[in-house]
Short mmCIF file of C-alpha atoms in Angstrom, two decimals:
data_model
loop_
_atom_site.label_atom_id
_atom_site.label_comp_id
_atom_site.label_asym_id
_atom_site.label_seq_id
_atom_site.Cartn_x
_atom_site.Cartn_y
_atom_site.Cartn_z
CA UNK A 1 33.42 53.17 17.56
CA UNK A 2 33.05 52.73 14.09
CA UNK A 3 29.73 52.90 12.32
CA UNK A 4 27.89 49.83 10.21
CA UNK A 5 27.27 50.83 6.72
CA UNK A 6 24.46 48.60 5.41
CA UNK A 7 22.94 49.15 1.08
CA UNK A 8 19.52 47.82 -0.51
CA UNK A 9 19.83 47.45 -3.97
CA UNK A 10 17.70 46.19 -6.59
CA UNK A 11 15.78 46.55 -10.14
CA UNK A 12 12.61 49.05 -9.84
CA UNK A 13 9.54 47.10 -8.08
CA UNK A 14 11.98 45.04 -6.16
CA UNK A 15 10.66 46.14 -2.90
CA UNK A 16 14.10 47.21 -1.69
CA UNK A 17 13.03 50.68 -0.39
CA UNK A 18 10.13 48.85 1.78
CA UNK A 19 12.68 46.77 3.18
CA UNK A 20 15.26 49.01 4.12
CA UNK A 21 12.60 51.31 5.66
CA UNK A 22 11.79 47.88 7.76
CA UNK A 23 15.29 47.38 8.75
CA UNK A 24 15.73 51.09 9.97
CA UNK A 25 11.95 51.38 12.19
CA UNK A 26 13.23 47.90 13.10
CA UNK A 27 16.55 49.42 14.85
CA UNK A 28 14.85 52.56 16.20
CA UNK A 29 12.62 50.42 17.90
CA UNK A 30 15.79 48.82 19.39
CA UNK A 31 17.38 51.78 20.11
CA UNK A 32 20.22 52.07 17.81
CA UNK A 33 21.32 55.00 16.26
CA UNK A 34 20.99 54.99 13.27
CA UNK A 35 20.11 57.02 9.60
CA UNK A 36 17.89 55.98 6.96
CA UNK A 37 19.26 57.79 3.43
CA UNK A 38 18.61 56.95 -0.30
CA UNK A 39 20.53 58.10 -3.69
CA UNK A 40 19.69 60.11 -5.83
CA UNK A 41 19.63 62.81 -2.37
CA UNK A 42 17.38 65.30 -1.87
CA UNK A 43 19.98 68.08 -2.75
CA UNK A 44 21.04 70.05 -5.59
CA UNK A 45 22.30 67.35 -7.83
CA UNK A 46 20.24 64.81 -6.47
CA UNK A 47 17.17 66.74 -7.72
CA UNK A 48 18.75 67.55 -11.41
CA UNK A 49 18.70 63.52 -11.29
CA UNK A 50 15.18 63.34 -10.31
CA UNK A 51 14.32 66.04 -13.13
CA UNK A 52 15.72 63.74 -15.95
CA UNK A 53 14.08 60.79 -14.93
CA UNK A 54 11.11 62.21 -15.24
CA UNK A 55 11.67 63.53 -18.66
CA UNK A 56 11.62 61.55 -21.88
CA UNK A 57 15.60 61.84 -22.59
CA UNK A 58 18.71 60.84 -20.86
CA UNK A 59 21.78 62.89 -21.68
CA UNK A 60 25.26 61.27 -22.25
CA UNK A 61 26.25 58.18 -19.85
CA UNK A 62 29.40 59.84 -18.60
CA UNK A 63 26.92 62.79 -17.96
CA UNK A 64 24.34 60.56 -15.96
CA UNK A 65 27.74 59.15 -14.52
CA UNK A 66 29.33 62.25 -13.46
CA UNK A 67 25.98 63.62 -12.01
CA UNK A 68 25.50 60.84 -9.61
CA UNK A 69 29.22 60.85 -8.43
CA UNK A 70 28.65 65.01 -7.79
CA UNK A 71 25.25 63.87 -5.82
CA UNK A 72 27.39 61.24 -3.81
CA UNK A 73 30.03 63.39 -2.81
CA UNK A 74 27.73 65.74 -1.40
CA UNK A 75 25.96 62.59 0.63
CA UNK A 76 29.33 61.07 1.69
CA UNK A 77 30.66 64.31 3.65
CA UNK A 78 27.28 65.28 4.86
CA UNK A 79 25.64 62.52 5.98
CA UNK A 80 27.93 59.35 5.29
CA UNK A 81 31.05 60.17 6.87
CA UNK A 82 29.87 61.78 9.51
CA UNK A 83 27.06 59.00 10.69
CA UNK A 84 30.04 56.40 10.27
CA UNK A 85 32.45 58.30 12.87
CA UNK A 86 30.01 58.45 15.38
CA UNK A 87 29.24 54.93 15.44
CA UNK A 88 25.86 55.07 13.62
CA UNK A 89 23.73 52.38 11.63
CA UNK A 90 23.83 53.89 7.95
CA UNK A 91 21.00 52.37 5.71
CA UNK A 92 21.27 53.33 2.68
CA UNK A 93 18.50 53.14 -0.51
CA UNK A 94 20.78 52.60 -3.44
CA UNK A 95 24.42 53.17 -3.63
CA UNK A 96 26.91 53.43 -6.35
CA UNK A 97 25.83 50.09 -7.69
CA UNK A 98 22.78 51.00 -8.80
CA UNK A 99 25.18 54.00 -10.77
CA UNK A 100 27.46 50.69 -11.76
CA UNK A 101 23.71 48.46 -12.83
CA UNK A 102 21.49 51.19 -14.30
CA UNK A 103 24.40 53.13 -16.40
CA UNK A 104 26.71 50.18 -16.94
CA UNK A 105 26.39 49.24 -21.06
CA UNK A 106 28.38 49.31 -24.24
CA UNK A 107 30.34 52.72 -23.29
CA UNK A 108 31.23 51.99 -19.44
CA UNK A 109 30.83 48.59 -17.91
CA UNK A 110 29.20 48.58 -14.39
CA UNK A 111 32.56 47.10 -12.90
CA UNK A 112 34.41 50.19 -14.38
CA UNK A 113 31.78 52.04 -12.73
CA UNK A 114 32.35 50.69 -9.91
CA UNK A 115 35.97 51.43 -10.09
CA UNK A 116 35.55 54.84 -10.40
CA UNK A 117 33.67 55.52 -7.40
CA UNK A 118 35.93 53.57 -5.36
CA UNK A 119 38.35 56.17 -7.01
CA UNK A 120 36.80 58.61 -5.63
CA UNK A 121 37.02 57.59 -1.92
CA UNK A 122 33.62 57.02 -1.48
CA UNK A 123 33.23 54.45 1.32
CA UNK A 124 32.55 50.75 0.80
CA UNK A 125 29.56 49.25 2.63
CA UNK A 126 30.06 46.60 4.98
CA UNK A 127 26.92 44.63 3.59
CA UNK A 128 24.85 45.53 0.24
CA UNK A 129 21.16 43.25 0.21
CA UNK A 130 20.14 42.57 -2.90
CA UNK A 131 16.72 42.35 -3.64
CA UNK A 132 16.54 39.51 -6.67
CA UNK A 133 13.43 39.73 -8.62
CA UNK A 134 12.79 39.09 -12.28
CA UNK A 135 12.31 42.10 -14.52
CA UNK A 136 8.66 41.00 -15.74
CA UNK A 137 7.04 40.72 -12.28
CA UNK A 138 9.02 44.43 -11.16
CA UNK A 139 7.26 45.78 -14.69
CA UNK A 140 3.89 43.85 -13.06
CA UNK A 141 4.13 45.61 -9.39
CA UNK A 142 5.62 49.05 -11.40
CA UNK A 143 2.61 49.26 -13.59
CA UNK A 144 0.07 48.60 -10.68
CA UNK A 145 1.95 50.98 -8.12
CA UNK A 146 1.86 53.47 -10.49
CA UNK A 147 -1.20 53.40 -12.40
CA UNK A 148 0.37 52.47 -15.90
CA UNK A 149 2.67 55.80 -15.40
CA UNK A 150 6.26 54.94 -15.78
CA UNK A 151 9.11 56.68 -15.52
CA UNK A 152 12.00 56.30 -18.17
CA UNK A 153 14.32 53.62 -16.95
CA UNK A 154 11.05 51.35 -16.45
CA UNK A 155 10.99 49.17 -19.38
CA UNK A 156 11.64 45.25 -19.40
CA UNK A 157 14.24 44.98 -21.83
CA UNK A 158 16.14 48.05 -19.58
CA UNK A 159 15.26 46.17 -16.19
CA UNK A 160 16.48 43.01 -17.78
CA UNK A 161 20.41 44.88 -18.64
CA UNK A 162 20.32 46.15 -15.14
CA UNK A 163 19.24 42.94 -13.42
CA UNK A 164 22.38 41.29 -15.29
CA UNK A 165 24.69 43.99 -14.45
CA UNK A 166 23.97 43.59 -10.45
CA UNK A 167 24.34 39.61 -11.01
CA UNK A 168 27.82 40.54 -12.64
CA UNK A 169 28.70 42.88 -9.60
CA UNK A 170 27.87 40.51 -6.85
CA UNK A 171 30.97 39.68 -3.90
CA UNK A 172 31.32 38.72 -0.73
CA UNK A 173 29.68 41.92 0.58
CA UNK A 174 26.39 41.00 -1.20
CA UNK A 175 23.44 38.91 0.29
CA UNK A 176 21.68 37.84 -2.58
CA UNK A 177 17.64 37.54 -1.24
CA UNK A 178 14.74 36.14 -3.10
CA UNK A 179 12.46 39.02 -3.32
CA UNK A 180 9.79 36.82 -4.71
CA UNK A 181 8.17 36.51 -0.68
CA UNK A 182 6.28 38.18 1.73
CA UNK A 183 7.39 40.95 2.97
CA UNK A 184 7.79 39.85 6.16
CA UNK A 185 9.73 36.66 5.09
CA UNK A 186 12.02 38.56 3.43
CA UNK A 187 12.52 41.01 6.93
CA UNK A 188 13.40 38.15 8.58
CA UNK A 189 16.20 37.39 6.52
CA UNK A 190 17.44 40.73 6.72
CA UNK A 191 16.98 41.10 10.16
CA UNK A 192 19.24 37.69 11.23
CA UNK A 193 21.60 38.72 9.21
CA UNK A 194 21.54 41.96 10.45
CA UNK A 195 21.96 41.30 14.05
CA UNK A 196 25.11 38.88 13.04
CA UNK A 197 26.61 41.76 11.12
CA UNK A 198 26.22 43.49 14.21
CA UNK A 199 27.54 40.59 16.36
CA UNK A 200 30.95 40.47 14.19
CA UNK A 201 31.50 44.52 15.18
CA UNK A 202 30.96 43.97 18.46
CA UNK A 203 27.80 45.36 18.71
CA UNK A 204 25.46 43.78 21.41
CA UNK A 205 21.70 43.91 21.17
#
């Protein structure tokens, strides 16, 4: 049996991470197998990542680039690959899309981005929910989570590029939710659609 490969994406303060935490309690509590992971990982390149975030400089795009797609590889034959041939429920906290949105400018458009992680074999999701907010009420919930501490990709005029690169990236793979809701509202949505994702691969609840 195949696994289901299901991605949250979204700008920072979108509320993606609480929701695909929701999704995953939501199928242990149903007793599906399944694996909650998030990019960047916690391992070697994943936490080089973490360390330039938190500093006041980026290096080089096709640095940034070629970092992530190190950090992914690791993730796809460790965890990914693996999950997927024994039939689990991947849910996944960013994906190469938020490489494609949060990278994707003058020197490498996010569809090229795109292309070259699909290049490298890395597998394609089978759904990707987009959390839609507006950049000014992420930089609203951003600033109150954290205190008025932000890291370096969270500025409005930043959140605004990335928010336009997702819209550009959007396909038939994408649900496109209004994260502008309660929490639980927005569940919901994810959770019906959810259930008919697992419906279509012959997966009975």
């Amino acid at each position: 049996m195949n696994g289901i490969f299901c991605v949250f994406e979204g700008i920072d303060g979108s509320g993606k991470s609480t929701q695909s935490r929701m999704l995953y309690e939501f199928t242990l509590n149903h007793g599906i197998n399944s694996l909650l992971l998030h990019e960047p990982t916690e391992g070697f390149f994943g936490k080089k990542i973490r360390e330039i975030l938190k500093s006041n400089t980026l290096p080089p795009v096709l640095q940034q680039i070629d970092l992530f797609i190190k950090d992914r590889h690791d993730d796809v034959e460790l965890n990914i690959k693996p999950a997927l041939t024994r039939g689990d429920v991947i849910i996944m906290d960013r994906y190469f899309y938020s490489n494609a949105a949060y990278q994707g400018g003058v020197e490498f458009d996010a569809i090229d981005i795109i292309k070259m992680n699909i290049d490298e074999g890395f597998p394609l999701p089978h759904r990707v929910y987009f959390i839609d907010i507006l950049p000014q009420e992420a930089m609203d919930r951003i600033q109150l989570r954290r205190n008025g501490n932000i890291e370096l990709f969270e500025k409005i005029d930043f959140l605004t590029k990335v928010r336009d690169n997702y819209l550009k990236l959007i396909d038939d793979r994408f649900l496109v939710i209004n994260g502008n809701r309660d929490i639980n509202e927005i569940h919901r949505e994810i959770k019906d659609d959810f259930l008919k994702l697992l419906k279509i691969h012959g997966r009975i609840m």
